[in-house]
GROMACS .gro file of C-alpha atoms in nm:
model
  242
    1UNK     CA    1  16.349   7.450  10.548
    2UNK     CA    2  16.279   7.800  10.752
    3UNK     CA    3  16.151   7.943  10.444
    4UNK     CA    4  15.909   7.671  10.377
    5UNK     CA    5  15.761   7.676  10.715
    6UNK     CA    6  15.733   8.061  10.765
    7UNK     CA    7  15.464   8.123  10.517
    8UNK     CA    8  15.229   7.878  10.635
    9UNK     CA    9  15.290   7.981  10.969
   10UNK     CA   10  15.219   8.376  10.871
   11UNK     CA   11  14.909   8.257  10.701
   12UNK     CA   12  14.792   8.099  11.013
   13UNK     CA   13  14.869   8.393  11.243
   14UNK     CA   14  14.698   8.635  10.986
   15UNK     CA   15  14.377   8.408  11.009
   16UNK     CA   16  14.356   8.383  11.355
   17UNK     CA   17  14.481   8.780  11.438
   18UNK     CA   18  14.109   8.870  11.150
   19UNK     CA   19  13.918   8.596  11.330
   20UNK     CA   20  13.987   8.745  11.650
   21UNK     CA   21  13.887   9.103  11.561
   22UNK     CA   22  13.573   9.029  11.395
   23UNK     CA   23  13.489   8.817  11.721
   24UNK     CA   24  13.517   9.158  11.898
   25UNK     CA   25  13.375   9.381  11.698
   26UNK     CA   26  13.073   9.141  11.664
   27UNK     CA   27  13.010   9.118  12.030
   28UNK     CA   28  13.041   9.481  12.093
   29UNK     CA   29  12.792   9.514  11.781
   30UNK     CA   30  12.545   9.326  11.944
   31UNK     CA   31  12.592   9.450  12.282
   32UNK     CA   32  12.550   9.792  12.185
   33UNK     CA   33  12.215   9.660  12.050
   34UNK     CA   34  12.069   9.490  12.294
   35UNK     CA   35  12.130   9.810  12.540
   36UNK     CA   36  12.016  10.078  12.229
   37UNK     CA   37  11.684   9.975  12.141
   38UNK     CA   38  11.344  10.191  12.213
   39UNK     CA   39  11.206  10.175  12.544
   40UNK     CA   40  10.853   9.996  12.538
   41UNK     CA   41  10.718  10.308  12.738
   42UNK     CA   42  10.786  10.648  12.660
   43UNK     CA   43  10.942  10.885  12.926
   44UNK     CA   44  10.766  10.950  13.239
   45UNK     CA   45  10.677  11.297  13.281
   46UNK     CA   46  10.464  11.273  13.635
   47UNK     CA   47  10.821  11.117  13.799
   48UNK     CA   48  10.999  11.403  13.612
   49UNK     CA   49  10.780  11.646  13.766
   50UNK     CA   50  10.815  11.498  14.125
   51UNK     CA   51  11.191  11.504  14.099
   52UNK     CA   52  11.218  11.844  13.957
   53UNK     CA   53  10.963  11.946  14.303
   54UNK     CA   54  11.186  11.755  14.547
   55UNK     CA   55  11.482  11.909  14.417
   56UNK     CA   56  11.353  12.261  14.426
   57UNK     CA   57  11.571  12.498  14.621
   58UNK     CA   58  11.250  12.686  14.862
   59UNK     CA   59  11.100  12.358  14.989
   60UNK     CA   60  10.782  12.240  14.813
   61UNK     CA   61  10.486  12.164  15.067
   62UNK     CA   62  10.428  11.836  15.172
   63UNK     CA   63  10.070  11.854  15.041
   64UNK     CA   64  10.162  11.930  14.696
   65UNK     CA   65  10.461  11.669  14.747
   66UNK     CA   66  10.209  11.429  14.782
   67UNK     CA   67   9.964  11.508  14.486
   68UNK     CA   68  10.300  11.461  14.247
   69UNK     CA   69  10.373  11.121  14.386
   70UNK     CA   70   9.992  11.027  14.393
   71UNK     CA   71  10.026  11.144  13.988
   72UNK     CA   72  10.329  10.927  14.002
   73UNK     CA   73  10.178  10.615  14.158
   74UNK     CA   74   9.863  10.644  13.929
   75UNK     CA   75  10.062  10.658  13.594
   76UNK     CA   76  10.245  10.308  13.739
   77UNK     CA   77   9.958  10.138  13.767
   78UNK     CA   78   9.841  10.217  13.439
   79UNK     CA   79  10.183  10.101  13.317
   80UNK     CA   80  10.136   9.790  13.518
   81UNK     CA   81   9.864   9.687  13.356
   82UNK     CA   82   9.923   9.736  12.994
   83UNK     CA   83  10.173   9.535  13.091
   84UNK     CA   84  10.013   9.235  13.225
   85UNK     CA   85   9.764   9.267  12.885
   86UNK     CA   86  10.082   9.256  12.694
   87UNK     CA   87  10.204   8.986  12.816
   88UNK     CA   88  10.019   8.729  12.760
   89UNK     CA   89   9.983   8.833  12.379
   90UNK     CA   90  10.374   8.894  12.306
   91UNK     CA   91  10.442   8.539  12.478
   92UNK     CA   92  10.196   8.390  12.228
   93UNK     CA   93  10.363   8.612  11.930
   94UNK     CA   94  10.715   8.529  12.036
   95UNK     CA   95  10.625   8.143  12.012
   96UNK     CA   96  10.486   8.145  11.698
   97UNK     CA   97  10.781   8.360  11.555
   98UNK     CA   98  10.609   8.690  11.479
   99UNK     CA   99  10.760   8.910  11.667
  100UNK     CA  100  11.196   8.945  11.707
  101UNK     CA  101  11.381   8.895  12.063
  102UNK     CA  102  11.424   9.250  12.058
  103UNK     CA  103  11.065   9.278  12.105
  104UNK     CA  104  11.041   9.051  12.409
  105UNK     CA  105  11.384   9.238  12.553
  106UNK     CA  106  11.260   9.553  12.575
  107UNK     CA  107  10.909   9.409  12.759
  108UNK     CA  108  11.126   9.284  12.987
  109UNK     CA  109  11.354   9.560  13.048
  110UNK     CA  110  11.018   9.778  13.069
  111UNK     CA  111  10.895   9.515  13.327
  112UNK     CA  112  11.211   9.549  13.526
  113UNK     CA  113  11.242   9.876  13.519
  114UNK     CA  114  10.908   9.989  13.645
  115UNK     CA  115  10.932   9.678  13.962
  116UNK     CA  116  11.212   9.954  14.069
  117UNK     CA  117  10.990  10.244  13.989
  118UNK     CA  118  10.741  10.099  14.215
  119UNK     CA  119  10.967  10.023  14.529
  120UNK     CA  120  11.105  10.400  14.504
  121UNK     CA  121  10.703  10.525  14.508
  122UNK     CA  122  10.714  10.301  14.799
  123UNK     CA  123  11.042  10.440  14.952
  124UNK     CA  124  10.907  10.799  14.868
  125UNK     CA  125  10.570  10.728  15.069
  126UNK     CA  126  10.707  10.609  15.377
  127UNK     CA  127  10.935  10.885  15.372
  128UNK     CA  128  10.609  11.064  15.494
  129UNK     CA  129  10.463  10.852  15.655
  130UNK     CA  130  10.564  10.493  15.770
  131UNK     CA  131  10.286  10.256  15.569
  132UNK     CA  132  10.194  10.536  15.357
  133UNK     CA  133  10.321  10.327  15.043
  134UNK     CA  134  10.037  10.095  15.073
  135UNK     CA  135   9.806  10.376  15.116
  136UNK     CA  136   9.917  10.573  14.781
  137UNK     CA  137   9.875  10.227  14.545
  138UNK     CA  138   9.561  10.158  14.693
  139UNK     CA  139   9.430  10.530  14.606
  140UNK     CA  140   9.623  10.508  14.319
  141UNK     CA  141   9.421  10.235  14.192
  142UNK     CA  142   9.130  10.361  14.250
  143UNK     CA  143   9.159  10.721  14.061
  144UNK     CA  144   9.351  10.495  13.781
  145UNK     CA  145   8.984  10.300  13.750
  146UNK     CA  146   8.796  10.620  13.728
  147UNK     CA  147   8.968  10.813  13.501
  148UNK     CA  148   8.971  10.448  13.270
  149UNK     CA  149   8.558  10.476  13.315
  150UNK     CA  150   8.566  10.841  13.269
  151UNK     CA  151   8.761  10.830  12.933
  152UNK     CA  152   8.525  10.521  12.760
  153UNK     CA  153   8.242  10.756  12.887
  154UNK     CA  154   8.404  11.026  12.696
  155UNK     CA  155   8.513  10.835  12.388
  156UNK     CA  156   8.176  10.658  12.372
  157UNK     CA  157   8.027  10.808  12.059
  158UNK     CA  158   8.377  10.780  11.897
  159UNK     CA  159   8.309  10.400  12.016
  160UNK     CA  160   7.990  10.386  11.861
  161UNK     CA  161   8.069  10.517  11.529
  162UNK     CA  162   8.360  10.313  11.507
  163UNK     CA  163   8.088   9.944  11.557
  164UNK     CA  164   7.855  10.133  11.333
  165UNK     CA  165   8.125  10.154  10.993
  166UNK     CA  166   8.221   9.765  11.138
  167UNK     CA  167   7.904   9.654  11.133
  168UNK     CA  168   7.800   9.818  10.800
  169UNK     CA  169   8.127   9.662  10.606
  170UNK     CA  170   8.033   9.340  10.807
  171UNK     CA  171   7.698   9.349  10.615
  172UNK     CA  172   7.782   9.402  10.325
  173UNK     CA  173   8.075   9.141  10.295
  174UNK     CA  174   7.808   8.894  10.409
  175UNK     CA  175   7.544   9.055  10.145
  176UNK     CA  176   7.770   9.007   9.842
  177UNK     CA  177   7.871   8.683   9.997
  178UNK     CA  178   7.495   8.563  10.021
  179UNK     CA  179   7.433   8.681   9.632
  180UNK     CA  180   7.745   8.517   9.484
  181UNK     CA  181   7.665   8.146   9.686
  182UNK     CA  182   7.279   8.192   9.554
  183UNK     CA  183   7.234   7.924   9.286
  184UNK     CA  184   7.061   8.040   8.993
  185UNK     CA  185   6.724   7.940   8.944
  186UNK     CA  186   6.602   7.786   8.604
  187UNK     CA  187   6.311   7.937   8.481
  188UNK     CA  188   5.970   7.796   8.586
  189UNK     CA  189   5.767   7.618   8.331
  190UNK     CA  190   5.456   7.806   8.261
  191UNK     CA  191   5.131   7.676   8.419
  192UNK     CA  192   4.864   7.629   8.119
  193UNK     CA  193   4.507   7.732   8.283
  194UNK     CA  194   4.266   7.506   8.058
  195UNK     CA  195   3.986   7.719   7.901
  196UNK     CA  196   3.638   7.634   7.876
  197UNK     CA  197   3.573   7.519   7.526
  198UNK     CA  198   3.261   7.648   7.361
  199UNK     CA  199   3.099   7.351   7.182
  200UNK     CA  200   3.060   7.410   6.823
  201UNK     CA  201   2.725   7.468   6.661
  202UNK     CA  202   2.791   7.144   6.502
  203UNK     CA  203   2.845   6.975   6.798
  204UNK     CA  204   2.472   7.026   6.951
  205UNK     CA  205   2.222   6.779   6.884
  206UNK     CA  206   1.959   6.858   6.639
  207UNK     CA  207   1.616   6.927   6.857
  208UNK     CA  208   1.295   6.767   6.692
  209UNK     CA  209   1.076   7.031   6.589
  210UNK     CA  210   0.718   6.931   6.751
  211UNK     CA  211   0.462   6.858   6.537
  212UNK     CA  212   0.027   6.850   6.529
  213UNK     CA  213   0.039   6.485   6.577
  214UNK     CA  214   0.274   6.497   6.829
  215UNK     CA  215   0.105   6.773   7.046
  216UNK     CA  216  -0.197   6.576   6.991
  217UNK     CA  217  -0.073   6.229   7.131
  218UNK     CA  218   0.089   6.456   7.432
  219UNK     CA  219  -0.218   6.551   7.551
  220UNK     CA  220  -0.398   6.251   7.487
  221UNK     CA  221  -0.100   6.067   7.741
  222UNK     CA  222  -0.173   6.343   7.956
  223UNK     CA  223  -0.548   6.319   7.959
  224UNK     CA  224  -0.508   5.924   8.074
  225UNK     CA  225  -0.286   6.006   8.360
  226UNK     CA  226  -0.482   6.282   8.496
  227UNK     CA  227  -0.827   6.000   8.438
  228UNK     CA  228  -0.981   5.891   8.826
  229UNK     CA  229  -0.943   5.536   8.733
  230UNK     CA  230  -0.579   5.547   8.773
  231UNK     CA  231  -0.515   5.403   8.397
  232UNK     CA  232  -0.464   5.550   8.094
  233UNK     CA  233  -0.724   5.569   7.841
  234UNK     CA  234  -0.637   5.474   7.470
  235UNK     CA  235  -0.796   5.667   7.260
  236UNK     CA  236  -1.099   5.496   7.029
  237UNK     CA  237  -0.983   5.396   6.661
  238UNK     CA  238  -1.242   5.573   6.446
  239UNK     CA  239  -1.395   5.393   6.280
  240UNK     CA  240  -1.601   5.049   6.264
  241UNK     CA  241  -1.477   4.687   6.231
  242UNK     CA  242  -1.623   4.571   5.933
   0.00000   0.00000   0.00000
């Protein structure tokens, strides 16, 4: 009876003891992933380079202090608004199932991790000056505006050859496009002009030739019209009547 029961009983254990690890090594897995992916921004050198000033053993002027974390404030608000064009865009990717959850965890990792970026330019301002933070974003957002003119200023003939080869493939998709939708035209029937027919010699009516007597009885018609009596004179039969 003991023998009979022990094997299920092992069996069980043995399933549950496997079950269990793989539970755990599944979760750590996957928490190891969600903390190991790529950071949506690369590293921040202007921070880098204000930390490594602050922490420099002669004491960095204040002046120069300030340019680094002016450098620092402007990169943030460059980051802060890639991120608020990204936003809107991954949302709409993430709903229609393009992009991963990875993907939308490390925007908002990036998005949490530059809020405390921003409160420790903040904290770092004030530490000059009480309401200095204010000040520095404000400036900040101004140089971040210019150098964003300066560079499409720069980059406009790359801009402009860049429309140019779109616009040129645009025209000619819509050129081929055009000639394969053209129906083909049947050929037009030729237009007879009518020529003017020459009548035939045979055709002409025969003109009578004139004759002595004829001539003679023209002018005699001729003479009685042109009389002053207004009548036509017939010509006396020669001749008398028997």
């Amino acid at each position: 009876m003991a023998t009979s029961l022990l094997a299920p009983v092992a069996y069980i254990s043995v399933l549950v003891t496997a079950m269990a690890i793989f539970s755990r090594i599944y979760r750590r897995r996957k928490a190891v992933a969600k903390t190991s992916f790529t950071p949506y921004f690369p590293t921040h050198p202007a921070r880098d380079i204000y930390v490594s000033l602050l922490s420099n053993s002669p004491p960095t002027p204040d002046n120069l202090l300030k340019s680094a974390l002016l450098a620092r404030a402007i990169v943030d608000i460059q980051r802060l608004a890639q991120l608020r064009d990204d936003k809107m865009a991954l949302n709409n990717l993430h709903t229609r199932g393009l992009i991963g959850d990875d993907t939308m965890a490390r925007f908002a990792a990036a998005e949490k991790e530059l809020e405390a970026e921003v409160l420790d330019v903040v904290s770092e301002a004030n530490s000059f000056k009480q309401g200095w933070g204010q000040f520095v974003f404000g400036t900040a957002s101004e140089a971040a505006q210019a150098e964003k003119t300066r560079n499409t200023v720069m980059n406009m003939h790359v801009i402009r050859q860049m429309e140019e080869k779109r616009l040129e493939r645009r025209n000619k998709y819509l050129n081929l496009s055009s000639t394969a939708q053209l129906p083909a035209t049947p050929n037009a029937p030729a237009v007879l002009t009518p020529k003017a027919s020459t009548p035939s010699p045979q055709a002409l009516p025969e003109v009578p030739q004139e004759t002595p007597a004829a001539n003679q009885a023209t002018a005699t018609v001729s003479e009685g019209v042109a009389s002053p009596n207004g009548k036509a004179s017939v010509g006396k039969k020669k001749g008398k009547k028997k």
